[in-house]
XYZ file of C-alpha atoms in Angstrom:
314
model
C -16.809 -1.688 0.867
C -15.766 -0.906 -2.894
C -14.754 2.430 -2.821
C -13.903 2.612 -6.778
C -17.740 1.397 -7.346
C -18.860 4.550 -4.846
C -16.726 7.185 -6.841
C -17.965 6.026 -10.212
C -21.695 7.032 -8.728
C -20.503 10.097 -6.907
C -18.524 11.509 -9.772
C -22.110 11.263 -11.955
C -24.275 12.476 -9.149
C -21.917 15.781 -8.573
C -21.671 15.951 -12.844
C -24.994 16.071 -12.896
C -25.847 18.689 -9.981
C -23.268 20.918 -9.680
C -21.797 23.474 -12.603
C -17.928 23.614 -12.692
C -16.579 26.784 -13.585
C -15.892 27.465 -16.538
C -12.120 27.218 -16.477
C -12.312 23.733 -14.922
C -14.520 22.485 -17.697
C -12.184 23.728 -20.200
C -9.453 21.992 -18.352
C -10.866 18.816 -18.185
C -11.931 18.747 -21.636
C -8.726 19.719 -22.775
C -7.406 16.573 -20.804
C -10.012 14.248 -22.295
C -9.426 15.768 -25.939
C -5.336 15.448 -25.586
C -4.193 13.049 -23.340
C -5.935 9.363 -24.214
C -4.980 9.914 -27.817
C -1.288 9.206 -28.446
C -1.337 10.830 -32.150
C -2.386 14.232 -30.347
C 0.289 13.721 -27.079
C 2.911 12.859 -28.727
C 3.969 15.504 -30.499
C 3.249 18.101 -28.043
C 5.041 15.892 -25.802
C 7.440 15.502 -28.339
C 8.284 19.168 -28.793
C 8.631 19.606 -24.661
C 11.632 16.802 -24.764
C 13.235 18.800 -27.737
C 12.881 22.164 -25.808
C 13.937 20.378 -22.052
C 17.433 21.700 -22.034
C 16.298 25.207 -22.084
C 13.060 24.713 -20.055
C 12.951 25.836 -16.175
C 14.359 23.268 -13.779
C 10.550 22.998 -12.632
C 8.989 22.806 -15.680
C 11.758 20.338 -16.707
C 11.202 17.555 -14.284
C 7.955 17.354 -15.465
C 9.748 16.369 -18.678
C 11.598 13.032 -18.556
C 14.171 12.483 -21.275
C 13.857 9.722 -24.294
C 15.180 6.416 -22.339
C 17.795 4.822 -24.879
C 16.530 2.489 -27.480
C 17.114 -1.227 -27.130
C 16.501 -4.085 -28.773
C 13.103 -6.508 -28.695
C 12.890 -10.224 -29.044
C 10.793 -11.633 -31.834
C 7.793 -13.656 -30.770
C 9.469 -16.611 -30.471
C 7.903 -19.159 -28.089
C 4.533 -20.938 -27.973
C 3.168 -19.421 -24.559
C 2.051 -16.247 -26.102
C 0.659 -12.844 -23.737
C -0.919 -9.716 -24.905
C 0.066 -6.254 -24.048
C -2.340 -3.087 -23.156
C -0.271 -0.281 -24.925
C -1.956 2.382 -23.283
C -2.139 5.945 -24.310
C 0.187 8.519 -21.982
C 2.575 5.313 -21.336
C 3.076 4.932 -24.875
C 4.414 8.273 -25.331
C 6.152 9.240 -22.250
C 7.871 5.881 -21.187
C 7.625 2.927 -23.927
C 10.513 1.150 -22.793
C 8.508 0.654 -19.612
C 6.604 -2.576 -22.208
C 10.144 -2.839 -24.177
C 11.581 -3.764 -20.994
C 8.462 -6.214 -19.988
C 8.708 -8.023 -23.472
C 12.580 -8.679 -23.054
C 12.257 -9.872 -19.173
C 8.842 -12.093 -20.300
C 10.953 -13.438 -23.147
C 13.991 -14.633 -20.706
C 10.981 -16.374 -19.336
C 9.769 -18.304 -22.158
C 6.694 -16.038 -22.958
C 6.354 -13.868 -26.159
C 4.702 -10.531 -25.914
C 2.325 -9.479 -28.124
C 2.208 -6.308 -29.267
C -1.265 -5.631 -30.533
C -3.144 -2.446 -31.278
C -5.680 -0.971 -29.147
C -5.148 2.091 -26.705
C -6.490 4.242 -23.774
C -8.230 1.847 -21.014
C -10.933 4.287 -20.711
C -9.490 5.019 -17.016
C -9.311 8.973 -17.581
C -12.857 9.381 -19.214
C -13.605 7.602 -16.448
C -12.676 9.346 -13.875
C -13.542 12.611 -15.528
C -16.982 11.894 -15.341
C -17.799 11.296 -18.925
C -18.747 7.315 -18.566
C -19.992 6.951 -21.871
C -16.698 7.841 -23.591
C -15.557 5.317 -21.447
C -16.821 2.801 -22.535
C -16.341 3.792 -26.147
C -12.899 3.107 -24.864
C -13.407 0.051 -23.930
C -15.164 -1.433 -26.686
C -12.292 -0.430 -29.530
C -9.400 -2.736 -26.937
C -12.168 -5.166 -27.087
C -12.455 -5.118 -30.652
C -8.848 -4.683 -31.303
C -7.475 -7.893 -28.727
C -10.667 -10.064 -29.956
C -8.440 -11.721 -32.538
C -5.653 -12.497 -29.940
C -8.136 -13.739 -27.528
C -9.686 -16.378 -30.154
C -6.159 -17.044 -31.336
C -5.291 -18.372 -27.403
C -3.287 -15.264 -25.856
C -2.646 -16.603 -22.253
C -3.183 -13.205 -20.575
C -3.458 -9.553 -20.659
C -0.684 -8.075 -19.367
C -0.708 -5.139 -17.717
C 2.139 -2.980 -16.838
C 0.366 0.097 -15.192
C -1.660 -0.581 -12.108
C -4.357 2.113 -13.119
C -5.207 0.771 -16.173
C -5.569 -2.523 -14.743
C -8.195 -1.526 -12.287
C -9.999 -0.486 -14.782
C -9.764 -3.280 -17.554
C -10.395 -5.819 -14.636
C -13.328 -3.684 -14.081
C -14.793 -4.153 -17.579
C -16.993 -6.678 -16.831
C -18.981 -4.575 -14.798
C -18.867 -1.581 -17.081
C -20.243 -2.806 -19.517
C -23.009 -5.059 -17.705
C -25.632 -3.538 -19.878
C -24.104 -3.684 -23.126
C -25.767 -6.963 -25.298
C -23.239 -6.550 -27.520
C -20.284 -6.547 -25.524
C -20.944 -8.174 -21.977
C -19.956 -11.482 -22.893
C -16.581 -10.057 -24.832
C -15.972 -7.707 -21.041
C -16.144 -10.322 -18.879
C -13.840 -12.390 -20.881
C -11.262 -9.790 -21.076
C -11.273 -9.408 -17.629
C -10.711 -12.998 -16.510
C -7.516 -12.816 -18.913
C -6.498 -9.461 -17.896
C -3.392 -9.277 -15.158
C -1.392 -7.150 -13.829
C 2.084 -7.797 -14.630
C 3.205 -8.931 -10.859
C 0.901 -11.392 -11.324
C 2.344 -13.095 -14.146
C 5.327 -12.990 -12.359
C 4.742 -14.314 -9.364
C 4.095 -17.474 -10.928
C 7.100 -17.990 -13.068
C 10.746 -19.263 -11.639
C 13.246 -16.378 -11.654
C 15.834 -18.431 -12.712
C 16.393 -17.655 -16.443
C 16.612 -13.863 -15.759
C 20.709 -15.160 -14.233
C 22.789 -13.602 -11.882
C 22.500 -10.101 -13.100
C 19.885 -9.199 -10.854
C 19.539 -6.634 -9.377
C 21.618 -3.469 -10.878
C 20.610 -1.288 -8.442
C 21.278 -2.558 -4.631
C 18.735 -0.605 -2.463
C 15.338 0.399 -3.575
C 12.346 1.825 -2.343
C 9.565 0.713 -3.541
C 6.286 2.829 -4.257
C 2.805 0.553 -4.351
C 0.359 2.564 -6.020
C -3.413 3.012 -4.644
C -4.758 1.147 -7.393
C -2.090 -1.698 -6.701
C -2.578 -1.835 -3.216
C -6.493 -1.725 -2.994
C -7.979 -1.328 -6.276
C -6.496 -4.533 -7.296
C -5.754 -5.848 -3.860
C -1.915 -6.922 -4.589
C -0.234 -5.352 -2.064
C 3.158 -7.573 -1.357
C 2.995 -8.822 -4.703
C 5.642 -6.760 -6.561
C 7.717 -6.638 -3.169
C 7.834 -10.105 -3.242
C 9.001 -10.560 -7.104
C 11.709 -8.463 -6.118
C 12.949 -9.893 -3.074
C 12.847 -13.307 -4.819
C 15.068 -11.715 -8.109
C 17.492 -10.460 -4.763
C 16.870 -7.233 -4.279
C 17.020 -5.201 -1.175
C 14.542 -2.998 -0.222
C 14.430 -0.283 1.879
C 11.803 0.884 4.622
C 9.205 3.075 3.569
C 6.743 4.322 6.276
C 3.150 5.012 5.901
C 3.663 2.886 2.570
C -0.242 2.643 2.089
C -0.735 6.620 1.245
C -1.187 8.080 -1.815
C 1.515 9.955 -3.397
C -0.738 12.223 -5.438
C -0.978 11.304 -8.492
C -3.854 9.547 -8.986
C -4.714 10.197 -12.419
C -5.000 13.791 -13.735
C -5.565 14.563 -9.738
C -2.164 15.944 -9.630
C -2.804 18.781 -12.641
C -6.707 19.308 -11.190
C -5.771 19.572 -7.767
C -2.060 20.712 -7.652
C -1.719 21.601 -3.834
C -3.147 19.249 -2.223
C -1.226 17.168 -4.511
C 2.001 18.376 -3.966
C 1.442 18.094 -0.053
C 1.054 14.625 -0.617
C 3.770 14.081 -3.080
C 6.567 15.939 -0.527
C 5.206 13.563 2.111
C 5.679 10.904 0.077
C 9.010 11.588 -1.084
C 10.710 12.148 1.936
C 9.052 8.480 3.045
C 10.614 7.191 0.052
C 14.053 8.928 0.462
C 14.412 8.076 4.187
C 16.218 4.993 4.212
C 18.803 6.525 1.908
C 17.568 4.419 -1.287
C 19.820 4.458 -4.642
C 16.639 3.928 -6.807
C 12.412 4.523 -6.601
C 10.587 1.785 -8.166
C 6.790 2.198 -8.422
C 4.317 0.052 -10.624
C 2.010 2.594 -12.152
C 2.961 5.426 -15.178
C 1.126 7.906 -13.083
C 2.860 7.482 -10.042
C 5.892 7.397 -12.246
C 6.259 10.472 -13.563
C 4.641 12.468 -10.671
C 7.656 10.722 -8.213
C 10.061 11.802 -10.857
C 9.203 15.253 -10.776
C 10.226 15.599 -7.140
C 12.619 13.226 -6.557
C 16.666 13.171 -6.522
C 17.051 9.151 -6.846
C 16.104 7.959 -9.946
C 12.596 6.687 -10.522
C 11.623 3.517 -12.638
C 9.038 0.750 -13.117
C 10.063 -2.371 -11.341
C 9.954 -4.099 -14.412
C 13.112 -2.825 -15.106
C 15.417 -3.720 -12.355
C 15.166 -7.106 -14.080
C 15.692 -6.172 -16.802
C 20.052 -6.497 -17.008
């Protein structure tokens, strides 16, 4: 059963029958207008980081600090992979990709950094397909070049996006002028556990891992929108390190999306649940695999919270 394929054709059927009131259409709007566009996030988000040492502790966790700049290799080597920048990733967490180009590079692969932006995931799943797909055709446009230059892959560090992109082929079925280009960038797009998965470990040395004991979040759209569930665990295990037990590991932890701002309590319910799974086994670190899931663990949670990505990156 593909559930995603069902909730694309529910979310039109309920658009298209049922009036939201009027708050929740100006919410969701507001979401569409701000968040896939980094020029209009990023100052606002910009302006909460300046203000976070005088925000409330609650508001502030919603607010993660600037992560320290480091350095980025130069393209460099002749297997070549191209990046989705995203939109909210961009802004909130870049050296989630900073830290991806700098492990891939240890690895003989050179990152790409092209332009392009929003997956089209929230339109998406805000019921307004067609800006979706508007979405979709500027990446296309944007990584074409890349694509008919050789890029290897697509690399995707955030699991929701890749759902999505994977999913483009089928999006855009319909459109003559882009089918051919969607299917193409969905054979080359991968998530970024499964570029790794096939590479030797080795060159990343004995600095692995920094943090001993982690637990390890798989999002939804890891586990069964992209069906890699024990693919990230693995990568980890294989780079040495140890993680902890995590029960009911297949639930949600609430994110999902703008899900945790449109429905906050049922939300939060799950996020509690899911952060006491997390914290049982008395982790030093939270790794998840999804920007999302990210910063909505974050919020909640006294261990540190980071992309997987970066526990190899020492």
């Amino acid at each position: 059963m593909e559930y995603g394929h069902l909730a694309d054709i529910g979310r039109e059927v309920v658009e298209s029958q049922v009036r939201r009131p009027l708050h929740e259409r100006l919410m969701r709007r507001l979401l569409r207008f701000v968040l896939p566009y980094p020029a209009r996030f990023g100052p606002l988000f910009g302006i909460g980081q300046r203000l976070r040492p005088w925000l409330p502790r609650a508001l502030r966790r919603h607010v993660p600090p600037r992560a320290p700049v480091r350095e980025l290799p130069a393209p460099r080597h002749s297997r070549r992979m191209l990046i989705l920048e995203g939109c909210v990733q961009p802004v909130m967490a870049p050296h989630i990709n900073d830290a991806t180009a700098r492990v891939l590079d240890r690895l003989g692969i050179s990152l790409v950094r092209g332009t392009g932006g929003c997956c089209g995931a929230l339109s998406q799943h805000l019921s307004a397909p067609e800006e979706a797909r508007d979405f979709m055709r500027r990446n296309i446009d944007a990584w074409w070049p890349y694509i008919e230059a050789g890029i290897e892959a697509i690399v995707i560090t955030a699991s929701g996006c890749g759902t999505v992109v994977k999913e483009y082929d089928r999006l855009l079925a319909d459109d003559p002028a882009y089918a051919d280009k969607a299917r193409r960038v969905a054979a080359l797009a991968k998530d970024l556990g499964e570029v790794l998965r096939e590479e030797s470990l080795e060159a990343l040395g004995d600095g692995v891992p920094a943090t001993k004991r982690v637990a390890f979040h798989s999002p939804c759209t890891l586990q069964h929108g992209q069906q890699l569930n024990g693919v990230v665990e693995s990568i980890l295990r294989r780079a040495g390190v140890t993680l902890t037990q995590v029960a009911d590991a297949h639930l949600c932890c609430g994110s999902a999306g703008t899900y945790s701002v449109l429905q906050r309590d049922l939300s939060q319910r799950l996020l509690a649940n899911k952060v006491e799974a997390l914290a049982a086994d008395a982790p030093t670190c939270i790794a998840t695999a999804n920007i999302g899931c990210w910063h909505h663990l974050q919020s909640r949670a006294e261990q540190p919270v980071r992309h997987w990505i970066e526990l190899l990156d020492s």
